Amino acid sequence: MTPRQPPSIDAWGGGGFRVSGVWRPGSLLVIDDQPQDWAVTSLADLTPEAFAQVFAAGGAVEFVLLGVGLANALPPRPVRDALKAAGLGLEFMSTEAAARTYNVLASEGRRLAAALIAV
């Protein structure tokens, strides 16, 4: 089995993220150690449909680490309910805190999806 090589989130701000040394404008979704663009631009845009790729990942994801923007805020109830119904935990915090937390959890081998709204 190949050891995991999760990407690192090296920097955030300015409307995007530097992931493993590569600048990625816009919001970021990391599933199964694969960074990808995420269409969500604000907490107000967040819907259960925004997590379709997370739901499709099945056992590759234990929980979702959600960066909600500049300040911590409660995600919309439909999002919380959909994740719970799928058996996925949800941790939410400011995007800055979530980016730092992702790096720690990924280095520990946790199977998580990071959904980070760009700031």
C-alpha atoms as a PDB file:
ATOM      1  CA  MET A   1       0.000   0.000   0.000  1.00  0.00           C
ATOM      2  CA  THR A   2       1.313   3.436  -0.932  1.00  0.00           C
ATOM      3  CA  PRO A   3       1.693   5.774   2.041  1.00  0.00           C
ATOM      4  CA  ARG A   4      -0.601   8.769   2.039  1.00  0.00           C
ATOM      5  CA  GLN A   5       0.805  12.047   0.860  1.00  0.00           C
ATOM      6  CA  PRO A   6      -1.769  14.651   1.833  1.00  0.00           C
ATOM      7  CA  PRO A   7      -1.226  18.116   0.387  1.00  0.00           C
ATOM      8  CA  SER A   8      -0.188  20.880   2.752  1.00  0.00           C
ATOM      9  CA  ILE A   9      -1.997  24.187   2.926  1.00  0.00           C
ATOM     10  CA  ASP A  10       0.944  26.567   3.057  1.00  0.00           C
ATOM     11  CA  ALA A  11      -0.886  29.904   2.949  1.00  0.00           C
ATOM     12  CA  TRP A  12      -4.361  31.395   2.692  1.00  0.00           C
ATOM     13  CA  GLY A  13      -5.850  34.811   2.052  1.00  0.00           C
ATOM     14  CA  GLY A  14      -5.981  37.076  -0.963  1.00  0.00           C
ATOM     15  CA  GLY A  15      -8.884  35.056  -2.323  1.00  0.00           C
ATOM     16  CA  GLY A  16      -7.207  31.649  -2.431  1.00  0.00           C
ATOM     17  CA  PHE A  17      -4.742  29.144  -1.016  1.00  0.00           C
ATOM     18  CA  ARG A  18      -1.183  27.962  -1.620  1.00  0.00           C
ATOM     19  CA  VAL A  19      -1.411  24.168  -1.604  1.00  0.00           C
ATOM     20  CA  SER A  20       1.865  22.232  -1.588  1.00  0.00           C
ATOM     21  CA  GLY A  21       3.580  25.279  -3.076  1.00  0.00           C
ATOM     22  CA  VAL A  22       1.004  25.929  -5.830  1.00  0.00           C
ATOM     23  CA  TRP A  23      -1.317  28.961  -5.706  1.00  0.00           C
ATOM     24  CA  ARG A  24      -4.996  28.050  -6.167  1.00  0.00           C
ATOM     25  CA  PRO A  25      -7.419  30.967  -6.484  1.00  0.00           C
ATOM     26  CA  GLY A  26     -10.878  30.592  -4.986  1.00  0.00           C
ATOM     27  CA  SER A  27     -12.331  28.205  -2.439  1.00  0.00           C
ATOM     28  CA  LEU A  28     -10.777  24.792  -1.905  1.00  0.00           C
ATOM     29  CA  LEU A  29     -12.069  21.272  -1.399  1.00  0.00           C
ATOM     30  CA  VAL A  30      -9.654  18.490  -0.405  1.00  0.00           C
ATOM     31  CA  ILE A  31     -11.015  14.935  -0.566  1.00  0.00           C
ATOM     32  CA  ASP A  32      -8.900  11.791  -0.360  1.00  0.00           C
ATOM     33  CA  ASP A  33      -5.736  13.942  -0.434  1.00  0.00           C
ATOM     34  CA  GLN A  34      -6.779  15.536  -3.753  1.00  0.00           C
ATOM     35  CA  PRO A  35      -7.168  19.343  -3.774  1.00  0.00           C
ATOM     36  CA  GLN A  36      -9.793  20.730  -6.130  1.00  0.00           C
ATOM     37  CA  ASP A  37     -11.652  23.946  -6.822  1.00  0.00           C
ATOM     38  CA  TRP A  38     -14.853  24.479  -4.863  1.00  0.00           C
ATOM     39  CA  ALA A  39     -17.579  26.783  -6.219  1.00  0.00           C
ATOM     40  CA  VAL A  40     -18.738  28.074  -2.800  1.00  0.00           C
ATOM     41  CA  THR A  41     -17.795  31.721  -2.261  1.00  0.00           C
ATOM     42  CA  SER A  42     -19.575  32.502   1.015  1.00  0.00           C
ATOM     43  CA  LEU A  43     -21.427  30.825   3.849  1.00  0.00           C
ATOM     44  CA  ALA A  44     -24.670  32.172   2.341  1.00  0.00           C
ATOM     45  CA  ASP A  45     -23.938  30.088  -0.818  1.00  0.00           C
ATOM     46  CA  LEU A  46     -23.521  26.865   1.133  1.00  0.00           C
ATOM     47  CA  THR A  47     -26.039  24.138   0.280  1.00  0.00           C
ATOM     48  CA  PRO A  48     -26.067  20.358   0.711  1.00  0.00           C
ATOM     49  CA  GLU A  49     -25.408  20.099  -3.053  1.00  0.00           C
ATOM     50  CA  ALA A  50     -22.016  21.779  -2.514  1.00  0.00           C
ATOM     51  CA  PHE A  51     -20.964  18.585  -0.719  1.00  0.00           C
ATOM     52  CA  ALA A  52     -21.929  16.154  -3.510  1.00  0.00           C
ATOM     53  CA  GLN A  53     -18.295  15.090  -4.009  1.00  0.00           C
ATOM     54  CA  VAL A  54     -17.897  14.528  -0.273  1.00  0.00           C
ATOM     55  CA  PHE A  55     -20.979  12.295  -0.186  1.00  0.00           C
ATOM     56  CA  ALA A  56     -19.691  10.393  -3.233  1.00  0.00           C
ATOM     57  CA  ALA A  57     -16.319   9.747  -1.550  1.00  0.00           C
ATOM     58  CA  GLY A  58     -17.889   7.262   0.881  1.00  0.00           C
ATOM     59  CA  GLY A  59     -15.399   5.760   3.328  1.00  0.00           C
ATOM     60  CA  ALA A  60     -12.576   8.056   2.212  1.00  0.00           C
ATOM     61  CA  VAL A  61     -14.109  10.711   4.495  1.00  0.00           C
ATOM     62  CA  GLU A  62     -14.840  10.417   8.242  1.00  0.00           C
ATOM     63  CA  PHE A  63     -15.825  14.034   8.737  1.00  0.00           C
ATOM     64  CA  VAL A  64     -15.865  17.445   7.095  1.00  0.00           C
ATOM     65  CA  LEU A  65     -13.642  20.277   8.275  1.00  0.00           C
ATOM     66  CA  LEU A  66     -15.398  23.424   7.088  1.00  0.00           C
ATOM     67  CA  GLY A  67     -13.704  26.809   6.902  1.00  0.00           C
ATOM     68  CA  VAL A  68     -16.613  29.255   6.896  1.00  0.00           C
ATOM     69  CA  GLY A  69     -14.776  32.504   6.059  1.00  0.00           C
ATOM     70  CA  LEU A  70     -13.147  35.252   8.091  1.00  0.00           C
ATOM     71  CA  ALA A  71     -15.111  34.600  11.287  1.00  0.00           C
ATOM     72  CA  ASN A  72     -16.648  31.452  12.715  1.00  0.00           C
ATOM     73  CA  ALA A  73     -20.368  31.118  12.032  1.00  0.00           C
ATOM     74  CA  LEU A  74     -22.931  28.332  12.129  1.00  0.00           C
ATOM     75  CA  PRO A  75     -23.397  26.605   8.743  1.00  0.00           C
ATOM     76  CA  PRO A  76     -26.982  26.503   7.403  1.00  0.00           C
ATOM     77  CA  ARG A  77     -29.199  23.829   8.968  1.00  0.00           C
ATOM     78  CA  PRO A  78     -29.822  21.972   5.666  1.00  0.00           C
ATOM     79  CA  VAL A  79     -26.050  21.467   5.339  1.00  0.00           C
ATOM     80  CA  ARG A  80     -25.694  20.243   8.923  1.00  0.00           C
ATOM     81  CA  ASP A  81     -28.682  17.911   8.510  1.00  0.00           C
ATOM     82  CA  ALA A  82     -27.428  16.465   5.185  1.00  0.00           C
ATOM     83  CA  LEU A  83     -23.972  15.702   6.584  1.00  0.00           C
ATOM     84  CA  LYS A  84     -25.486  14.105   9.683  1.00  0.00           C
ATOM     85  CA  ALA A  85     -27.847  11.997   7.549  1.00  0.00           C
ATOM     86  CA  ALA A  86     -24.814  10.780   5.557  1.00  0.00           C
ATOM     87  CA  GLY A  87     -23.094   9.735   8.781  1.00  0.00           C
ATOM     88  CA  LEU A  88     -20.423  12.430   8.473  1.00  0.00           C
ATOM     89  CA  GLY A  89     -19.208  14.565  11.324  1.00  0.00           C
ATOM     90  CA  LEU A  90     -18.846  18.316  10.884  1.00  0.00           C
ATOM     91  CA  GLU A  91     -16.301  20.640  12.434  1.00  0.00           C
ATOM     92  CA  PHE A  92     -16.558  24.283  11.428  1.00  0.00           C
ATOM     93  CA  MET A  93     -14.387  27.284  12.201  1.00  0.00           C
ATOM     94  CA  SER A  94     -12.866  30.304  10.495  1.00  0.00           C
ATOM     95  CA  THR A  95     -11.058  29.465   7.271  1.00  0.00           C
ATOM     96  CA  GLU A  96      -7.702  30.416   8.823  1.00  0.00           C
ATOM     97  CA  ALA A  97      -8.219  28.064  11.781  1.00  0.00           C
ATOM     98  CA  ALA A  98      -9.526  25.309   9.485  1.00  0.00           C
ATOM     99  CA  ALA A  99      -6.464  25.518   7.204  1.00  0.00           C
ATOM    100  CA  ARG A 100      -4.124  25.164  10.196  1.00  0.00           C
ATOM    101  CA  THR A 101      -6.227  22.344  11.675  1.00  0.00           C
ATOM    102  CA  TYR A 102      -6.330  20.510   8.333  1.00  0.00           C
ATOM    103  CA  ASN A 103      -2.530  20.352   8.215  1.00  0.00           C
ATOM    104  CA  VAL A 104      -2.377  18.813  11.695  1.00  0.00           C
ATOM    105  CA  LEU A 105      -5.172  16.300  11.109  1.00  0.00           C
ATOM    106  CA  ALA A 106      -3.890  15.251   7.671  1.00  0.00           C
ATOM    107  CA  SER A 107      -0.405  14.699   9.104  1.00  0.00           C
ATOM    108  CA  GLU A 108      -2.007  12.428  11.733  1.00  0.00           C
ATOM    109  CA  GLY A 109      -3.546  10.317   8.967  1.00  0.00           C
ATOM    110  CA  ARG A 110      -7.145  11.368   9.571  1.00  0.00           C
ATOM    111  CA  ARG A 111      -9.544  10.773   6.685  1.00  0.00           C
ATOM    112  CA  LEU A 112     -11.288  14.075   6.308  1.00  0.00           C
ATOM    113  CA  ALA A 113     -12.655  16.388   3.692  1.00  0.00           C
ATOM    114  CA  ALA A 114     -11.526  19.988   3.993  1.00  0.00           C
ATOM    115  CA  ALA A 115     -14.014  22.461   2.559  1.00  0.00           C
ATOM    116  CA  LEU A 116     -12.483  25.912   2.812  1.00  0.00           C
ATOM    117  CA  ILE A 117     -14.182  29.137   1.719  1.00  0.00           C
ATOM    118  CA  ALA A 118     -11.553  31.534   0.335  1.00  0.00           C
ATOM    119  CA  VAL A 119     -10.889  34.752   2.253  1.00  0.00           C
END
